[in-house]
């Protein structure tokens, strides 16, 4: 087993929130993992420290030029153990994001070890209720205080933890209403759409507000050039069931390569479904709907896991999918996915990674 990393203990532990009222990303645990980068030292000072405010230079480059990336994953508790779900995928992806923003890459194995030690310290914070989990948010931002536009020479990485509730607030899946954005775009090929970059979300908020004003939950983005091909939803990748086949847009550089997307594709294939990854135009989708061939639509992402789509609005037309009910394939994928995550089903692929008990 690896060496224990430095641990700075806090004076007093916080009071834990009511497990019946967790929400998403509202409560934070007692500790966080901190890692520092300076050009002359490289990454250094990996340690577990009390969760709390940090001091930052008003000239920190992240605040001005947006050198900031993040990740999101979850830990689950079952049978007295705590598991992470495919955590190596997240550290691999954060390095792709860091590389794109000309930020220094991190040691994936060292950080996974650091995360395990952090979650071990915080295992009492991992909620156990149905659909509940400990949401894990690693992020890196430029801290150097100079206003010249160039890659910063110092960075901070933090991993913070938030006990979170069932995204749906209940047992069953509730279909969402989606607005197809035909004016603004999220990303273009050659840009930063494939990277989990903070600014991608800043660019999406105006559309999100517009959609919410019209009564829709989320935005579906079209490609940035022709505004014709389907890319993804706010923080989810998108899937369609057409003629019994599962179809999802292929990764093209402007779509975020979701780990839930990848896992759902692997799971669907194992369950015997045919999965196609290819260009899907919005016109094709509406034509398939008119022919009765579009039977299900769902989104995938760490926060919501698998989320059925009940309504889709594009220009002047709204279509209702599967009577605004969760489809059979969506439900089956959800049950299998959540079953593996929560330890109720076998995990032949080794997606669950047990957090060891360090003494
Ligand atoms: C994080 C994210 C997703 C989902 O990725 P997962 O790895 O499945 O959580 C999808 N789209 C965007 C834009 C994202 O930022």
PDB file of C-alpha atoms and ligand atoms in Angstrom, residues 70-72 90 93 186 193 195-197 200-201 232-237 256-262 300-303 337, ligand 1:
ATOM      1  CA  UNK A  70     -12.933  20.117 -13.323  1.00  0.00           C
ATOM      2  CA  UNK A  71     -14.179  16.557 -12.934  1.00  0.00           C
ATOM      3  CA  UNK A  72     -17.137  14.848 -11.289  1.00  0.00           C
ATOM      4  CA  UNK A  90     -11.791  10.799 -14.451  1.00  0.00           C
ATOM      5  CA  UNK A  93      -9.874  12.876 -18.593  1.00  0.00           C
ATOM      6  CA  UNK A 186     -21.807  25.334 -26.867  1.00  0.00           C
ATOM      7  CA  UNK A 193     -15.846  21.148 -26.127  1.00  0.00           C
ATOM      8  CA  UNK A 195     -12.500  19.106 -22.352  1.00  0.00           C
ATOM      9  CA  UNK A 196     -14.224  19.589 -19.005  1.00  0.00           C
ATOM     10  CA  UNK A 197     -13.491  23.284 -18.894  1.00  0.00           C
ATOM     11  CA  UNK A 200     -17.995  25.763 -21.307  1.00  0.00           C
ATOM     12  CA  UNK A 201     -20.592  26.053 -18.586  1.00  0.00           C
ATOM     13  CA  UNK A 232     -25.258  16.691 -26.272  1.00  0.00           C
ATOM     14  CA  UNK A 233     -27.390  18.051 -23.440  1.00  0.00           C
ATOM     15  CA  UNK A 234     -26.197  20.574 -20.792  1.00  0.00           C
ATOM     16  CA  UNK A 235     -24.222  18.145 -18.657  1.00  0.00           C
ATOM     17  CA  UNK A 236     -25.267  14.879 -20.263  1.00  0.00           C
ATOM     18  CA  UNK A 237     -24.588  12.923 -23.406  1.00  0.00           C
ATOM     19  CA  UNK A 256     -17.638  15.830 -23.969  1.00  0.00           C
ATOM     20  CA  UNK A 257     -16.615  12.155 -23.806  1.00  0.00           C
ATOM     21  CA  UNK A 258     -18.797  11.137 -20.856  1.00  0.00           C
ATOM     22  CA  UNK A 259     -17.748   8.237 -18.692  1.00  0.00           C
ATOM     23  CA  UNK A 260     -21.418   7.381 -18.175  1.00  0.00           C
ATOM     24  CA  UNK A 261     -21.802   7.432 -21.991  1.00  0.00           C
ATOM     25  CA  UNK A 262     -18.892   5.021 -22.379  1.00  0.00           C
ATOM     26  CA  UNK A 300     -26.347  10.091 -19.433  1.00  0.00           C
ATOM     27  CA  UNK A 301     -24.060  11.800 -16.935  1.00  0.00           C
ATOM     28  CA  UNK A 302     -22.561  11.245 -13.493  1.00  0.00           C
ATOM     29  CA  UNK A 303     -25.013  13.524 -11.656  1.00  0.00           C
ATOM     30  CA  UNK A 337     -26.164   0.677 -14.187  1.00  0.00           C
TER      31      UNK A 337
HETATM   32  C1  LIG B   1     -19.377  16.009 -17.386  1.00  0.00           C
HETATM   33  C2  LIG B   1     -20.160  16.218 -18.620  1.00  0.00           C
HETATM   34  C3  LIG B   1     -20.924  15.182 -19.207  1.00  0.00           C
HETATM   35  C4  LIG B   1     -21.096  13.828 -18.572  1.00  0.00           C
HETATM   36  O1  LIG B   1     -19.908  13.138 -18.364  1.00  0.00           O
HETATM   37  P1  LIG B   1     -19.826  11.947 -17.309  1.00  0.00           P
HETATM   38  O2  LIG B   1     -18.412  11.533 -17.327  1.00  0.00           O
HETATM   39  O3  LIG B   1     -20.745  10.896 -17.800  1.00  0.00           O
HETATM   40  O4  LIG B   1     -20.277  12.517 -16.010  1.00  0.00           O
HETATM   41  C5  LIG B   1     -21.554  15.438 -20.405  1.00  0.00           C
HETATM   42  N1  LIG B   1     -21.466  16.647 -20.995  1.00  0.00           N
HETATM   43  C6  LIG B   1     -20.775  17.670 -20.450  1.00  0.00           C
HETATM   44  C7  LIG B   1     -20.710  18.957 -21.163  1.00  0.00           C
HETATM   45  C8  LIG B   1     -20.093  17.484 -19.252  1.00  0.00           C
HETATM   46  O5  LIG B   1     -19.407  18.497 -18.724  1.00  0.00           O
END
